PDB file of C-alpha atoms in Angstrom:
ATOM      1  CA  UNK D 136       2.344  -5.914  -7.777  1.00  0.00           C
ATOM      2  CA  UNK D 137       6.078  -6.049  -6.681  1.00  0.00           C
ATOM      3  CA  UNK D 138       6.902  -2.402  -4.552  1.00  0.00           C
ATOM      4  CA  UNK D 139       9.686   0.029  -5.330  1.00  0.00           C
ATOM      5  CA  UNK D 140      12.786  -1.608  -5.108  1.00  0.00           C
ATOM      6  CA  UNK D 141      16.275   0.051  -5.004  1.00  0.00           C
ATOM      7  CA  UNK D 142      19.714  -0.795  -5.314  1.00  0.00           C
ATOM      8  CA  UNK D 143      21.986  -0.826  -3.674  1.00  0.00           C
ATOM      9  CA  UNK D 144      20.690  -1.428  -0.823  1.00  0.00           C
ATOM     10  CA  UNK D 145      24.382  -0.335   1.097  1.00  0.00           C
ATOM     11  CA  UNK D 146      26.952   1.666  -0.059  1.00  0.00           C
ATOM     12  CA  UNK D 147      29.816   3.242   1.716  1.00  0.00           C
ATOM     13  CA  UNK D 148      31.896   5.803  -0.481  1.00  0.00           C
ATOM     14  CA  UNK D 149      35.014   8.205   0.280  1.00  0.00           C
ATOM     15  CA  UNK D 150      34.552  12.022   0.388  1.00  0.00           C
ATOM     16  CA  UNK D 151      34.886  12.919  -3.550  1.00  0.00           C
ATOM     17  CA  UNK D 152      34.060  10.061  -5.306  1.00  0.00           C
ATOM     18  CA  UNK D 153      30.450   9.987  -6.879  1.00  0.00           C
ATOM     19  CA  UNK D 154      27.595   7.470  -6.473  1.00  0.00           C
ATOM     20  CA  UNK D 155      24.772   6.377  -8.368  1.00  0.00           C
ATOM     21  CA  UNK D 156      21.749   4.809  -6.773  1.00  0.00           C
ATOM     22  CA  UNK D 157      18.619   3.287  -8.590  1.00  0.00           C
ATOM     23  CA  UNK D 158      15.170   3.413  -8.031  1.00  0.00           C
ATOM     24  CA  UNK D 159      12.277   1.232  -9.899  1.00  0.00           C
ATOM     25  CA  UNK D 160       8.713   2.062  -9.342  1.00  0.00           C
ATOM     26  CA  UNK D 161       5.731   0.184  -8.852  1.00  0.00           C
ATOM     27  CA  UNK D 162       4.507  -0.621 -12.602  1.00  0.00           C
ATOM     28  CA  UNK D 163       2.609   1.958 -14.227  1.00  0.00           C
ATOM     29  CA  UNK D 164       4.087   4.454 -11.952  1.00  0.00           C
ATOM     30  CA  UNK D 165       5.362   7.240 -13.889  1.00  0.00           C
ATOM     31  CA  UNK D 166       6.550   9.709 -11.095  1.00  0.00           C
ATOM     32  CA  UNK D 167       9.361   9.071  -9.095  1.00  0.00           C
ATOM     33  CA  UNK D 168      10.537  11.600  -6.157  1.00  0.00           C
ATOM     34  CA  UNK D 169      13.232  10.874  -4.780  1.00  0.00           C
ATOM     35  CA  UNK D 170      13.936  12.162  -0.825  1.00  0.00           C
ATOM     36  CA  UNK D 171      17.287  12.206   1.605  1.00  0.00           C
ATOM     37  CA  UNK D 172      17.039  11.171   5.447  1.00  0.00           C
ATOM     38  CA  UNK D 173      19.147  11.829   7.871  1.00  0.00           C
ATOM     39  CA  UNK D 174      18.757  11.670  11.652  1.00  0.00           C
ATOM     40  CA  UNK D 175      18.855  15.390  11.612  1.00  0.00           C
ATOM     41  CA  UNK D 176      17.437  16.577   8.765  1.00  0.00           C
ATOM     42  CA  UNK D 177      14.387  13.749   8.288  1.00  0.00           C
ATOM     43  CA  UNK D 178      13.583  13.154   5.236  1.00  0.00           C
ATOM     44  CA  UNK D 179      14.002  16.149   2.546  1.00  0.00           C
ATOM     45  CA  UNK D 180      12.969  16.286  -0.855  1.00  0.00           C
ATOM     46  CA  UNK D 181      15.440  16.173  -3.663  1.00  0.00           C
ATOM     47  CA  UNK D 182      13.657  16.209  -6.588  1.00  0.00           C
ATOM     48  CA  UNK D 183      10.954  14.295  -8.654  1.00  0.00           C
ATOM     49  CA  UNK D 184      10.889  12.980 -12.291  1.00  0.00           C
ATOM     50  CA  UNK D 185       8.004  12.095 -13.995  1.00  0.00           C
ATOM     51  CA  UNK D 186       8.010  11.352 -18.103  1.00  0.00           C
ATOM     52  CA  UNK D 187      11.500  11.537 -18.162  1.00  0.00           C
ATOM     53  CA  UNK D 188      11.713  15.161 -16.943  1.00  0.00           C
ATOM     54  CA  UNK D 189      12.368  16.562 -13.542  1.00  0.00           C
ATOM     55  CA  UNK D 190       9.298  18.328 -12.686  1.00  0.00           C
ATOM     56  CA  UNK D 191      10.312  19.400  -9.352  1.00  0.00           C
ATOM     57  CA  UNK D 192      13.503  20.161  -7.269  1.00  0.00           C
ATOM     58  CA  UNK D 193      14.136  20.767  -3.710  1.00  0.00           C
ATOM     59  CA  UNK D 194      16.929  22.494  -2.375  1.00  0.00           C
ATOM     60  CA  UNK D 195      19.995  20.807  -2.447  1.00  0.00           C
ATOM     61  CA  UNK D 196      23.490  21.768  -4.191  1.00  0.00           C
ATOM     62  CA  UNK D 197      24.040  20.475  -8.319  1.00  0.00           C
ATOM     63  CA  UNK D 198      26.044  18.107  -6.889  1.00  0.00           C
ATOM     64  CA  UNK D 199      22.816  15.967  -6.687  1.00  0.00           C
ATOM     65  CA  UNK D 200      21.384  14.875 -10.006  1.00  0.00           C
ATOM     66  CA  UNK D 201      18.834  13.011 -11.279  1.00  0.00           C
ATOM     67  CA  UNK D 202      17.256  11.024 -14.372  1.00  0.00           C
ATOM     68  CA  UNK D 203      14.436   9.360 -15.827  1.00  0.00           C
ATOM     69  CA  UNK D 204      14.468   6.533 -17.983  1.00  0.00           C
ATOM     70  CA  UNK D 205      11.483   5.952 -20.531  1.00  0.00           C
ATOM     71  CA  UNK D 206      10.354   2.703 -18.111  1.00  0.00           C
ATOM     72  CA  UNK D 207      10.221   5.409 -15.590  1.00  0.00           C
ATOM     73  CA  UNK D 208      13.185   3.685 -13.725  1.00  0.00           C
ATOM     74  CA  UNK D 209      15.304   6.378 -12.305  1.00  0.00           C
ATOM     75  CA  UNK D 210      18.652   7.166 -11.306  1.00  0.00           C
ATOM     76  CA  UNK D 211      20.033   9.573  -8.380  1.00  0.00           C
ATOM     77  CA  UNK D 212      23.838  10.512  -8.765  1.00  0.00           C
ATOM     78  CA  UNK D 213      26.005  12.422  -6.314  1.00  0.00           C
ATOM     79  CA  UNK D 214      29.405  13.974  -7.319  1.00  0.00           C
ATOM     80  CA  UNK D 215      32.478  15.292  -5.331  1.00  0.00           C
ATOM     81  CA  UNK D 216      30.650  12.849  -2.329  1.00  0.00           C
ATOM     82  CA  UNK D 217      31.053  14.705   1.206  1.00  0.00           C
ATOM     83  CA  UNK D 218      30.655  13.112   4.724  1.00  0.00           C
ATOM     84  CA  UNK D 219      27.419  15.469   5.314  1.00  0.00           C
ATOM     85  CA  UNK D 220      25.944  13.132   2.700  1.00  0.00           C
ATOM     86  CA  UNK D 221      26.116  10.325   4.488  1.00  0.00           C
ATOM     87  CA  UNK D 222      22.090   9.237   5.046  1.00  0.00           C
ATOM     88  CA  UNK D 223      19.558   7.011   3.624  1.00  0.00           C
ATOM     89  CA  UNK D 224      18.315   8.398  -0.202  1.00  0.00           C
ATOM     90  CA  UNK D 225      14.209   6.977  -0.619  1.00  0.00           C
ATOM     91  CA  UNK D 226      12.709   6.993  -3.710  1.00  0.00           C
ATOM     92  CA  UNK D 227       8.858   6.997  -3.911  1.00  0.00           C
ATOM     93  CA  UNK D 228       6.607   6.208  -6.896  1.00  0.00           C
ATOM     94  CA  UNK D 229       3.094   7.280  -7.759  1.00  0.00           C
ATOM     95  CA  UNK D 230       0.810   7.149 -10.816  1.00  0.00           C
ATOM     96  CA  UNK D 231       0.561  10.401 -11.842  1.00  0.00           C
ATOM     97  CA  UNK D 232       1.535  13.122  -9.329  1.00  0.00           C
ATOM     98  CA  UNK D 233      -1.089  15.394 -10.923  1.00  0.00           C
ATOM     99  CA  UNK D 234      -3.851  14.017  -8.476  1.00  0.00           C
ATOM    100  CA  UNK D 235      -5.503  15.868  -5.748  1.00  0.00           C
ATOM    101  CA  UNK D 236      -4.895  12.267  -3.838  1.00  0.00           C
ATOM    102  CA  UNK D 237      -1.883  10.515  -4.773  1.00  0.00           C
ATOM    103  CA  UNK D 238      -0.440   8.182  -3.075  1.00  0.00           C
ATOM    104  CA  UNK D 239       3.271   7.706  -2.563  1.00  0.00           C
ATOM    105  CA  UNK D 240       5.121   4.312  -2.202  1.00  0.00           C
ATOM    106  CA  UNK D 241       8.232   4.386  -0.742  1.00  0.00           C
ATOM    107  CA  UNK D 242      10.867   1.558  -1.624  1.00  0.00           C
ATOM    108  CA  UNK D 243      13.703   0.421   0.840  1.00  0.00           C
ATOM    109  CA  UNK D 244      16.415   3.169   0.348  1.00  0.00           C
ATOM    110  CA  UNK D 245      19.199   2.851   0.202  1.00  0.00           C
ATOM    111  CA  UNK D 246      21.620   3.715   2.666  1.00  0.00           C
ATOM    112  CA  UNK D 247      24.891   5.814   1.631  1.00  0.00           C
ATOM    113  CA  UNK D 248      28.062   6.393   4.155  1.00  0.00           C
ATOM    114  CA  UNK D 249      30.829   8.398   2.980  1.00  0.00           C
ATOM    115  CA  UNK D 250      34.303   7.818   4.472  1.00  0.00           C
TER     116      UNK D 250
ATOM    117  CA  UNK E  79       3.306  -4.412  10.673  1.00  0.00           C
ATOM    118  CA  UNK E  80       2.452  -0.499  11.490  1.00  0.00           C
ATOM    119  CA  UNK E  81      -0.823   0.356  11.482  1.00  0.00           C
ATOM    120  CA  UNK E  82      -1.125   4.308  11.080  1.00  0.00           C
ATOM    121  CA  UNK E  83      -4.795   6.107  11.970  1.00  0.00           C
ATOM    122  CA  UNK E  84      -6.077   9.501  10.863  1.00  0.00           C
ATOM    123  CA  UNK E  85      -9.033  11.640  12.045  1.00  0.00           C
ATOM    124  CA  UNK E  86     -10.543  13.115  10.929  1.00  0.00           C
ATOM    125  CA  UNK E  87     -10.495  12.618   7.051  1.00  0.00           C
ATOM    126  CA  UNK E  88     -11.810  15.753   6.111  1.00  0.00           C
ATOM    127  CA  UNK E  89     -11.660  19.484   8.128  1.00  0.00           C
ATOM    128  CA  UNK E  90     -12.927  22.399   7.763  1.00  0.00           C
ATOM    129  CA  UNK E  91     -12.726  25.950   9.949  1.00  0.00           C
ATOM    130  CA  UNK E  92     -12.765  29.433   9.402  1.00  0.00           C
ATOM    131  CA  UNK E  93      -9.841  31.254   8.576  1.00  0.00           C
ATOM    132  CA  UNK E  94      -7.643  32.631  11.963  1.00  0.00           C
ATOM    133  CA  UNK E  95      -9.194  29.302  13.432  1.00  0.00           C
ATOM    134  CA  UNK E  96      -7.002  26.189  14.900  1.00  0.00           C
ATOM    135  CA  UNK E  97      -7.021  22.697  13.014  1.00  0.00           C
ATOM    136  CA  UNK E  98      -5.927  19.529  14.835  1.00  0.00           C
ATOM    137  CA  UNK E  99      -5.373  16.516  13.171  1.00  0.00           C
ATOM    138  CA  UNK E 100      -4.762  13.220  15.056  1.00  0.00           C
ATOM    139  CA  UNK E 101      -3.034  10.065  13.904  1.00  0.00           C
ATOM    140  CA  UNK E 102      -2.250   7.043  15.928  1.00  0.00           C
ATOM    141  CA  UNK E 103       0.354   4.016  15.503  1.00  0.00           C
ATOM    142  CA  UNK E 104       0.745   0.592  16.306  1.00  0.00           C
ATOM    143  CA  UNK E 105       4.446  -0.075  16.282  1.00  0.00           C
ATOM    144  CA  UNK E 106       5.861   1.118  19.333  1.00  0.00           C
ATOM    145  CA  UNK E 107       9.417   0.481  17.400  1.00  0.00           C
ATOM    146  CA  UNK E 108       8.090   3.499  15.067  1.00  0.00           C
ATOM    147  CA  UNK E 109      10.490   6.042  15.392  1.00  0.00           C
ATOM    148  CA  UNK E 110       9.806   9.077  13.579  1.00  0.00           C
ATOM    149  CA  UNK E 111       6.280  10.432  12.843  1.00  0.00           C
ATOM    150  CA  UNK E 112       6.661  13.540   9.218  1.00  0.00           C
ATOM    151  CA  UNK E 113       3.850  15.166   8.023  1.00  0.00           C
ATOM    152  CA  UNK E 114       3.877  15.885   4.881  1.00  0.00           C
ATOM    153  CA  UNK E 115       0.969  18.395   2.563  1.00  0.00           C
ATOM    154  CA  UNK E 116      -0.204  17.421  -0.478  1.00  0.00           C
ATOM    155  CA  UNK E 117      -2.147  20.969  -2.207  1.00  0.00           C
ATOM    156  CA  UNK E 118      -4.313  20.493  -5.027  1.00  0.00           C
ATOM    157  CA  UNK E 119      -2.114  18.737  -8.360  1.00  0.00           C
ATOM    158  CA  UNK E 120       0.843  18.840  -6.377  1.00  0.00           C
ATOM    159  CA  UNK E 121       3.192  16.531  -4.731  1.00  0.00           C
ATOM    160  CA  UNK E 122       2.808  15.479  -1.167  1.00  0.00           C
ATOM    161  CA  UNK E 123       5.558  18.052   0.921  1.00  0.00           C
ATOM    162  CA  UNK E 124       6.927  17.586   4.142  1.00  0.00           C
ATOM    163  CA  UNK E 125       5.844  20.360   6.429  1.00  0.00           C
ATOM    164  CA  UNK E 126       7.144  18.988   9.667  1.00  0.00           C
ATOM    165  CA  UNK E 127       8.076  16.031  11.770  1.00  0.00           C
ATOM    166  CA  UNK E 128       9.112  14.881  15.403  1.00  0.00           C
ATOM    167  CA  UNK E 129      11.638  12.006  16.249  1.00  0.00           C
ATOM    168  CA  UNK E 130      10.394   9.852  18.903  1.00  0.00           C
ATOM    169  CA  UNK E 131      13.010  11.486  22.125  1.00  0.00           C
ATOM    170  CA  UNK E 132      11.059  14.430  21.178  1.00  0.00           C
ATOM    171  CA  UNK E 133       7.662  15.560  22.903  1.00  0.00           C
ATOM    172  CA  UNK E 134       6.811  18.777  20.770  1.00  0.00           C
ATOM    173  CA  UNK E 135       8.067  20.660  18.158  1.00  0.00           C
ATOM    174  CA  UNK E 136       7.004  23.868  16.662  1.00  0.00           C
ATOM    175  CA  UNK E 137       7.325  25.782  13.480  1.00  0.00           C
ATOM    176  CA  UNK E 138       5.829  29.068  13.044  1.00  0.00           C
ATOM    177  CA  UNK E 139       2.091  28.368  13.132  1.00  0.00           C
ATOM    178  CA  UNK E 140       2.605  24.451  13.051  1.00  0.00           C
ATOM    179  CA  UNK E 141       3.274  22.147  15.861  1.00  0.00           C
ATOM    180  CA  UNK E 142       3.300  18.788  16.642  1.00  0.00           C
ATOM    181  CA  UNK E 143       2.858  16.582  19.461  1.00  0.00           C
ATOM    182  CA  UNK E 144       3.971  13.455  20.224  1.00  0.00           C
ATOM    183  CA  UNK E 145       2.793  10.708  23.284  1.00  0.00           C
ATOM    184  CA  UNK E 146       4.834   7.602  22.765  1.00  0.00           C
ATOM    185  CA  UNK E 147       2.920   5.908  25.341  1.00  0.00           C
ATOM    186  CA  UNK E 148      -0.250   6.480  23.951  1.00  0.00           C
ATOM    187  CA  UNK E 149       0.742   5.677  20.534  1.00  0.00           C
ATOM    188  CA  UNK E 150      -0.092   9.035  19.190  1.00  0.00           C
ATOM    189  CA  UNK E 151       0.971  12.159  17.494  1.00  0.00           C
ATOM    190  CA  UNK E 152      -1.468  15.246  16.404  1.00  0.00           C
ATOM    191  CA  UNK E 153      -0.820  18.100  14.008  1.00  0.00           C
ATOM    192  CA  UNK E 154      -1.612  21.709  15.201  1.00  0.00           C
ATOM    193  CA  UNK E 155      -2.149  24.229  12.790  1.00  0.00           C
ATOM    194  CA  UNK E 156      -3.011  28.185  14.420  1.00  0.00           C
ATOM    195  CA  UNK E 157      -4.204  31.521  12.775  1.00  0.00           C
ATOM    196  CA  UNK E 158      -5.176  29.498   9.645  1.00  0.00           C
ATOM    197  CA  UNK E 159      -4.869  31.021   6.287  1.00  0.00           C
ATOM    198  CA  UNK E 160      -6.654  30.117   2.845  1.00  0.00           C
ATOM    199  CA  UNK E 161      -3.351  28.463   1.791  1.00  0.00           C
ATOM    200  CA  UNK E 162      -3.647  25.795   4.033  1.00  0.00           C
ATOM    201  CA  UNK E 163      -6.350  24.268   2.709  1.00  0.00           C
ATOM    202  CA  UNK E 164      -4.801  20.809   1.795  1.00  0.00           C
ATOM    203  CA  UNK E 165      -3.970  17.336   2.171  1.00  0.00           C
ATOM    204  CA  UNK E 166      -1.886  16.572   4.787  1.00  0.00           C
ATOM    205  CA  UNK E 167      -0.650  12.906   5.727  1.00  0.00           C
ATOM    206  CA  UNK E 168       1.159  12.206   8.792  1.00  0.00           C
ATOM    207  CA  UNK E 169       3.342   8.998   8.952  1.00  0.00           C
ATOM    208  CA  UNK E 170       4.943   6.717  10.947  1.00  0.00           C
ATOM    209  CA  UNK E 171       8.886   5.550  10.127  1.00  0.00           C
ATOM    210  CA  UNK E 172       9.728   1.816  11.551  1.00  0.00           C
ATOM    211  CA  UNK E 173      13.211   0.839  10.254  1.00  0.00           C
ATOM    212  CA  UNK E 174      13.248   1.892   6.514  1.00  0.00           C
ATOM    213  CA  UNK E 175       9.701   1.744   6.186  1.00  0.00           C
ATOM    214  CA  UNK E 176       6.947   4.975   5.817  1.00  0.00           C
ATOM    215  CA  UNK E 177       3.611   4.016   7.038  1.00  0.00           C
ATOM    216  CA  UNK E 178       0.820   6.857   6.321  1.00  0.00           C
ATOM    217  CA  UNK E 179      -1.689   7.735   7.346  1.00  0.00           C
ATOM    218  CA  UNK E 180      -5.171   8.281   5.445  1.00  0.00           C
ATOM    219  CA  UNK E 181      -4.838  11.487   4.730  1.00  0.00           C
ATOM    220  CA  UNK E 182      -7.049  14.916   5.872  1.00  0.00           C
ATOM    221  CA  UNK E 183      -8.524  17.159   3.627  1.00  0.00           C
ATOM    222  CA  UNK E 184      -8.441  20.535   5.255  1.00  0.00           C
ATOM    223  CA  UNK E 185     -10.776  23.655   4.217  1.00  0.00           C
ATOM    224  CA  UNK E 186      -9.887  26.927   5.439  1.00  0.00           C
ATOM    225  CA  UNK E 187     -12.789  29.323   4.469  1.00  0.00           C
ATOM    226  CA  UNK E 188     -11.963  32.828   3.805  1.00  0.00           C
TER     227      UNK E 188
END
């Protein structure tokens, strides 16, 4: 089975534009969480989609958005960009995110730097 | 690649009790070890992690430890409480990459 991928892979931006970054999961996946790491944050849960619906949020402004496509790809988008977002954005896909035991996969990231 | 250890794979202690869990790497380019705790139908959560210029770090009634030249890090939970019975996974970051470990399932009884 091929991993998560995302794309891009690199991406540099300027304060107050907006990005949008992809993520597709393992096949049959239908949850996809997606997470933000910095150096001095770690890694920090945005939010997760599953069935086209986001199911769970962490704490971060509205600036960040998400979606869910019916193939369970998903996309991440950040508006009105600002340098503190500058980090690498992970998406990880499991099967069901309902089970006691499920594992996460990871893809690549993809790694943002605002100007 | 990194190979990431856990012990034990399941826990249990009475409540106000400690629980330690262990995990080991291979990579000594790994760079950042998060735990993260998966409860019961829910999605796995990051409860805390240590960067590799770090030797401890502590969080209310977690810690960790990290020895990079033993190629290991250990999770310290104290005064345990019925809510953290869980999952919890420890990991190991080498460039972009998150390798976890097996898991422990921990049992706090009341």
């Amino acid at each position: 089975k091929a991993g998560v991928t995302q794309t891009p892979r690199y991406l540099i931006k300027t304060r107050g534009q907006q990005v949008t970054l992809s993520c597709s999961p393992i096949s049959g996946h239908r949850s996809v969480s997606w997470y933000q790491q910095t150096p001095g944050q770690g890694l920090q849960f945005l939010f997760e989609y599953f069935s086209e619906t986001q199911r769970n949020k962490g704490n971060f402004p509205g600036r960040f958005s998400g979606r869910q496509f019916s193939n369970s790809r998903s996309e991440m988008n950040v508006s009105t960009l600002e340098l503190g977002d500058s980090a690498l954005y992970l998406c990880a896909s499991s099967l069901d995110g309902s089970l006691e035991i499920d594992e996460q996969f990871f893809g690549p990231g993809t790694r943002l730097t605002v100007l | 690649g990194e190979n990431v250890e856990q012990h034990p794979s399941t826990l249990s202690v009475q409540e106000g009790d400690s629980a330690v869990i262990k995990c080991t790497y291979s990579d000594s380019a790994s760079n950042y070890f998060p735990w993260y705790k998966q409860e019961l139908g829910k999605r796995p959560q990051l409860i805390i992690d240590i960067r590799s210029n770090v030797g401890e770090k502590k969080d209310q009634r977690i810690a960790v430890t990290l020895n990079k030249t033993a190629k290991h890090f250990s999770l310290h939970i104290t005064e345990t409480q019925p809510e953290d019975s869980a999952v919890y996974f420890c990991a190991a970051i080498t460039g972009n990459q998150f390798y976890f470990g097996t898991g422990t399932s921990l049992t706090v009884i009341p």
